[in-house]
PDB file of C-alpha atoms in Angstrom:
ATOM      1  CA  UNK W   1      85.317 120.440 102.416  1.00 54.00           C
ATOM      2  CA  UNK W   2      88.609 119.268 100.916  1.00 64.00           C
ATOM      3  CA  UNK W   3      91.095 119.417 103.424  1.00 76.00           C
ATOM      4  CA  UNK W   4      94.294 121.803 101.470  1.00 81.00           C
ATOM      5  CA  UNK W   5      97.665 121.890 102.809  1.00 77.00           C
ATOM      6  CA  UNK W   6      97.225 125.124 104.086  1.00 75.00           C
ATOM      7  CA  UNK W   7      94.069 123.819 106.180  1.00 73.00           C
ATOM      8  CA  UNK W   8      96.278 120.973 107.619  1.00 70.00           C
ATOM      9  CA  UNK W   9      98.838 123.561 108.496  1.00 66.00           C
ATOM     10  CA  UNK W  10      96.727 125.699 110.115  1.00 67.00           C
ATOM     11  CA  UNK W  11      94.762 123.336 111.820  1.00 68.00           C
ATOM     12  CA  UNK W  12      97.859 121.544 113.540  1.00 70.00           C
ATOM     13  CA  UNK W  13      99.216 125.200 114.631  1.00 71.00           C
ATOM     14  CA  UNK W  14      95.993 125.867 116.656  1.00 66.00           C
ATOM     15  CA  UNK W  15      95.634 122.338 118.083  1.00 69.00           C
ATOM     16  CA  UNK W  16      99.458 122.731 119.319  1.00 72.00           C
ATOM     17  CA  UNK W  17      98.727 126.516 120.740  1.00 72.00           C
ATOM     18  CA  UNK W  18      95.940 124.947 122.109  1.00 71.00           C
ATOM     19  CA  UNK W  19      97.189 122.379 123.744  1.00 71.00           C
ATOM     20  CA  UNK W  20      99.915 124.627 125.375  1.00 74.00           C
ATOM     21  CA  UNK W  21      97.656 126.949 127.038  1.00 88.00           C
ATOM     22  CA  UNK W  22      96.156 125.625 130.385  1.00 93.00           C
ATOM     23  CA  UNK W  23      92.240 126.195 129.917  1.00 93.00           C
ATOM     24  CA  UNK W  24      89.169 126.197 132.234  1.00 96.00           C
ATOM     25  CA  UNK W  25      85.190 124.808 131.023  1.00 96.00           C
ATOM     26  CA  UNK W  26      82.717 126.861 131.782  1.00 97.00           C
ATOM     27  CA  UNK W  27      82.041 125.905 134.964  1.00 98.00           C
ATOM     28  CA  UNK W  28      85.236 126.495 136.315  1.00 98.00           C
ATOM     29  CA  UNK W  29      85.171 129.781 134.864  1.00 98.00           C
ATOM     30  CA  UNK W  30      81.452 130.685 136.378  1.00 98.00           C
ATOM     31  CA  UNK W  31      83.766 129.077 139.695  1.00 98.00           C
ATOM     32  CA  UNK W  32      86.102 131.454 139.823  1.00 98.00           C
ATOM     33  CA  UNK W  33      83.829 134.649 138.150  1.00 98.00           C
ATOM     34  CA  UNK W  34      81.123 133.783 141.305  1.00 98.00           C
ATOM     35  CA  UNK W  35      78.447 132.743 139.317  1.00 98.00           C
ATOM     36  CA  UNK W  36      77.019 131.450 135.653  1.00 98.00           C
ATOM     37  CA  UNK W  37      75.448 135.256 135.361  1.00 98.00           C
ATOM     38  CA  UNK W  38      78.872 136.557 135.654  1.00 98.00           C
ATOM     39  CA  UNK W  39      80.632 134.622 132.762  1.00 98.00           C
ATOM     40  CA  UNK W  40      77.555 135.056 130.796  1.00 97.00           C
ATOM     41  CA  UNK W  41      77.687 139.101 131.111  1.00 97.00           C
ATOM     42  CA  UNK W  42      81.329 139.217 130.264  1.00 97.00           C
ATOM     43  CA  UNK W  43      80.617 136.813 127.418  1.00 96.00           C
ATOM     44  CA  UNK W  44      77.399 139.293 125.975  1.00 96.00           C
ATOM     45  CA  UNK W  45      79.983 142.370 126.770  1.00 94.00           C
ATOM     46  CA  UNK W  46      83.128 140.287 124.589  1.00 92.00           C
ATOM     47  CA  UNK W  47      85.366 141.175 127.655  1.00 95.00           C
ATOM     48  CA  UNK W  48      86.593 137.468 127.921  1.00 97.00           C
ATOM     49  CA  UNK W  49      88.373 135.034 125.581  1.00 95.00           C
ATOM     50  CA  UNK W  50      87.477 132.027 124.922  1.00 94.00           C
ATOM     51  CA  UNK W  51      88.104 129.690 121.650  1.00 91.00           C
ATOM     52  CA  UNK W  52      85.955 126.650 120.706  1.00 87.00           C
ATOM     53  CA  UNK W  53      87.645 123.249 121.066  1.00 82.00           C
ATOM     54  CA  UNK W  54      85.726 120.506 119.274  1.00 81.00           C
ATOM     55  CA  UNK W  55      81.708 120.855 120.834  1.00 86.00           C
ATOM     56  CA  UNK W  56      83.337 122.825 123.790  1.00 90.00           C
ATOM     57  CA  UNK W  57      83.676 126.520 124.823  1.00 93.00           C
ATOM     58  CA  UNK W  58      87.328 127.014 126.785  1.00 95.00           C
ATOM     59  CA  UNK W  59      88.858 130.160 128.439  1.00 97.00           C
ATOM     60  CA  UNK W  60      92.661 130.438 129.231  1.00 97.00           C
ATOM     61  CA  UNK W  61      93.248 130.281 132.813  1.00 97.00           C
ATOM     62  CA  UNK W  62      95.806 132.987 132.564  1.00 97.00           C
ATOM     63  CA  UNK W  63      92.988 136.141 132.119  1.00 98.00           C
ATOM     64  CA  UNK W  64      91.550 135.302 135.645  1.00 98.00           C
ATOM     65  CA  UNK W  65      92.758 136.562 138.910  1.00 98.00           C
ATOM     66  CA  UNK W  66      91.560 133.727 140.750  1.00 98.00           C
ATOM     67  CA  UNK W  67      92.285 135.069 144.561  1.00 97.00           C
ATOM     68  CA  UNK W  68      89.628 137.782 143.495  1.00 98.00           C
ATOM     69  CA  UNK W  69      87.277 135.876 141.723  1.00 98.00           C
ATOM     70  CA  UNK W  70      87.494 138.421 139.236  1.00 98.00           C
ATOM     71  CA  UNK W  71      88.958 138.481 135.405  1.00 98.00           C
ATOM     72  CA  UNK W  72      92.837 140.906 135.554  1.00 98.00           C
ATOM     73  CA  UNK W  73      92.219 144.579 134.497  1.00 98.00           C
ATOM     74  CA  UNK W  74      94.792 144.351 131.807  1.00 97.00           C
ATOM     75  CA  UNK W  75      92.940 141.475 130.096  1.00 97.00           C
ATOM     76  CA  UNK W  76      89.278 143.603 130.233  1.00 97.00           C
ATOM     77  CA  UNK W  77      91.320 146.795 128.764  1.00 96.00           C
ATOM     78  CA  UNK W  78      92.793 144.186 126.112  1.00 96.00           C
ATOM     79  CA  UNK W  79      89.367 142.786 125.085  1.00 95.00           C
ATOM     80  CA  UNK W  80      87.813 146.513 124.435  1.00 93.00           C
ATOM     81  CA  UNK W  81      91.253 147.315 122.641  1.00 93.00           C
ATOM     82  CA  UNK W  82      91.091 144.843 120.089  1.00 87.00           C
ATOM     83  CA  UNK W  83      88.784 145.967 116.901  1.00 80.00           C
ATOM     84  CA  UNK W  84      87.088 143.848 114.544  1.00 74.00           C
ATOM     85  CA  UNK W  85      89.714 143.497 111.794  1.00 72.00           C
ATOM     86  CA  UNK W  86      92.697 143.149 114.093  1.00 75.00           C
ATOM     87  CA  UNK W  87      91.788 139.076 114.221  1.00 76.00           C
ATOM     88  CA  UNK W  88      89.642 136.257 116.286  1.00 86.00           C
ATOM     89  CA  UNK W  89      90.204 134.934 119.639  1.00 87.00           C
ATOM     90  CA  UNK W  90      92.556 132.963 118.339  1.00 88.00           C
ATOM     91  CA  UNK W  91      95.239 135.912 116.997  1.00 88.00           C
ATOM     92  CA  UNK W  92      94.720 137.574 120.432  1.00 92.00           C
ATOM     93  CA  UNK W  93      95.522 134.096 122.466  1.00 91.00           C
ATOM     94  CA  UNK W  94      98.771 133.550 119.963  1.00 90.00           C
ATOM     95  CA  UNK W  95      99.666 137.653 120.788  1.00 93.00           C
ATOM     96  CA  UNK W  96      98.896 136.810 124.331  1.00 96.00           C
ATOM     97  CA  UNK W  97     101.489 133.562 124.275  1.00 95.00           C
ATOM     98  CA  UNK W  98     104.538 133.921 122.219  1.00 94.00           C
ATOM     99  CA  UNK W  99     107.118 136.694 123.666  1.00 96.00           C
ATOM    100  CA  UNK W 100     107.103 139.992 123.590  1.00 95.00           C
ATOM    101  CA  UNK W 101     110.187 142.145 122.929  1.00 95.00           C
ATOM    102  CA  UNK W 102     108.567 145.188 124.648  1.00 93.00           C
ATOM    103  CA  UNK W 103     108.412 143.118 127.949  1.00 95.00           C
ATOM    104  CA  UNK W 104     111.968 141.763 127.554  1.00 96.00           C
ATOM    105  CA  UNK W 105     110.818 138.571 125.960  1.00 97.00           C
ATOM    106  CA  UNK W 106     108.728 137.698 128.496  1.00 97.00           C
ATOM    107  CA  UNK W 107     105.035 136.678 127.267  1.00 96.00           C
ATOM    108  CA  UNK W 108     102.367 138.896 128.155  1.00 98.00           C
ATOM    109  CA  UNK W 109     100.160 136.362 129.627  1.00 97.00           C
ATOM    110  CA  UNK W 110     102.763 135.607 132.182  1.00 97.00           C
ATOM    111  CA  UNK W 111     102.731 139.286 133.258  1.00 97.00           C
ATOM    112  CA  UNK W 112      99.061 140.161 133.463  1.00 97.00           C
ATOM    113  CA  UNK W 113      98.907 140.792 137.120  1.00 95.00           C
ATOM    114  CA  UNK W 114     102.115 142.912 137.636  1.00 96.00           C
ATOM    115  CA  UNK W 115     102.514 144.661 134.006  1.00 96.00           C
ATOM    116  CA  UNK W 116      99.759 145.278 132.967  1.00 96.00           C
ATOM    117  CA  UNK W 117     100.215 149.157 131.440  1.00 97.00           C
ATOM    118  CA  UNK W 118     103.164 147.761 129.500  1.00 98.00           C
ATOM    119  CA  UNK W 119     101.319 144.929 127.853  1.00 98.00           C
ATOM    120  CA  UNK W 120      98.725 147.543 126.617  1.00 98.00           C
ATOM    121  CA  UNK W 121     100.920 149.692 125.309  1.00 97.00           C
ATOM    122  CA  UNK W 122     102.635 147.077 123.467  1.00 96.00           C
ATOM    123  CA  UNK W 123      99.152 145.733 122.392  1.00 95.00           C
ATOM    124  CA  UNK W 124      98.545 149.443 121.534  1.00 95.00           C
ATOM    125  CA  UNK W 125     101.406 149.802 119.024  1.00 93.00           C
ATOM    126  CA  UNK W 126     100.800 146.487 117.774  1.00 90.00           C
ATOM    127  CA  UNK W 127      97.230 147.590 116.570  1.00 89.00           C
ATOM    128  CA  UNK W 128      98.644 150.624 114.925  1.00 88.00           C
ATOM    129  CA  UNK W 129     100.912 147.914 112.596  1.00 81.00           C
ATOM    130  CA  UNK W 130      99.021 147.551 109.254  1.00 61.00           C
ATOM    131  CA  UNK W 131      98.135 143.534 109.083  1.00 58.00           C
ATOM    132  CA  UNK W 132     100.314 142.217 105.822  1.00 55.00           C
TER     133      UNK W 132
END
């Protein structure tokens, strides 16, 4: 595979988005989920992201509400909002990271434990946008 500017481009972007997300391994995740079985369910159910980074599978740290050992609400509703064509992990983590005008700039991943309604609705009316 040749690699085309575009490629270059586009790999760089995700290695920098990646690299400004704190992330968890697996077991840290099955750590704060209670158990392997756990992470594993929510995995076979898609209601947790996670991206590939070279031979490894991350999650972002910011979908888990670690005092409860659980994933946040907001981020489950998010993961059975999102529909096949809307985009990958990936789009969704970007979405989840830049700011959001309909939460005053703020970025949604910073507000998953105390605005969660608005960040759906905004995730809402950003599904209804047709992709260009």
């Amino acid at each position: 595979m040749t690699n085309t500017p575009r490629s270059l481009v586009r790999a760089r972007l995700r290695s920098e988005l990646l690299s400004s997300v704190p992330m968890m391994d697996g077991g840290e995740a099955s750590a704060v989920l209670g158990s392997q079985d756990a992470l594993s369910e929510h995995e076979a159910q898609a209601r947790i992201l996670r991206v590939a980074q070279a031979a490894e599978v991350l999650y972002p740290r910011f979908q888990f509400d670690i005092p409860r050992h659980r994933l946040h609400p907001a981020m489950l509703e998010l993961m059975g909002m999102r529909t096949d064509n809307w985009g990958s992990h990936m789009a969704l983590l970007h979405w989840l990271t830049r700011p959001n005008r309909s939460l005053g700039g703020a970025r949604p991943s910073d507000r998953l434990a105390t605005d969660g309604d608005a960040i759906l609705r905004s995730f809402a009316a950003e599904l209804a946008q047709p992709l260009t």
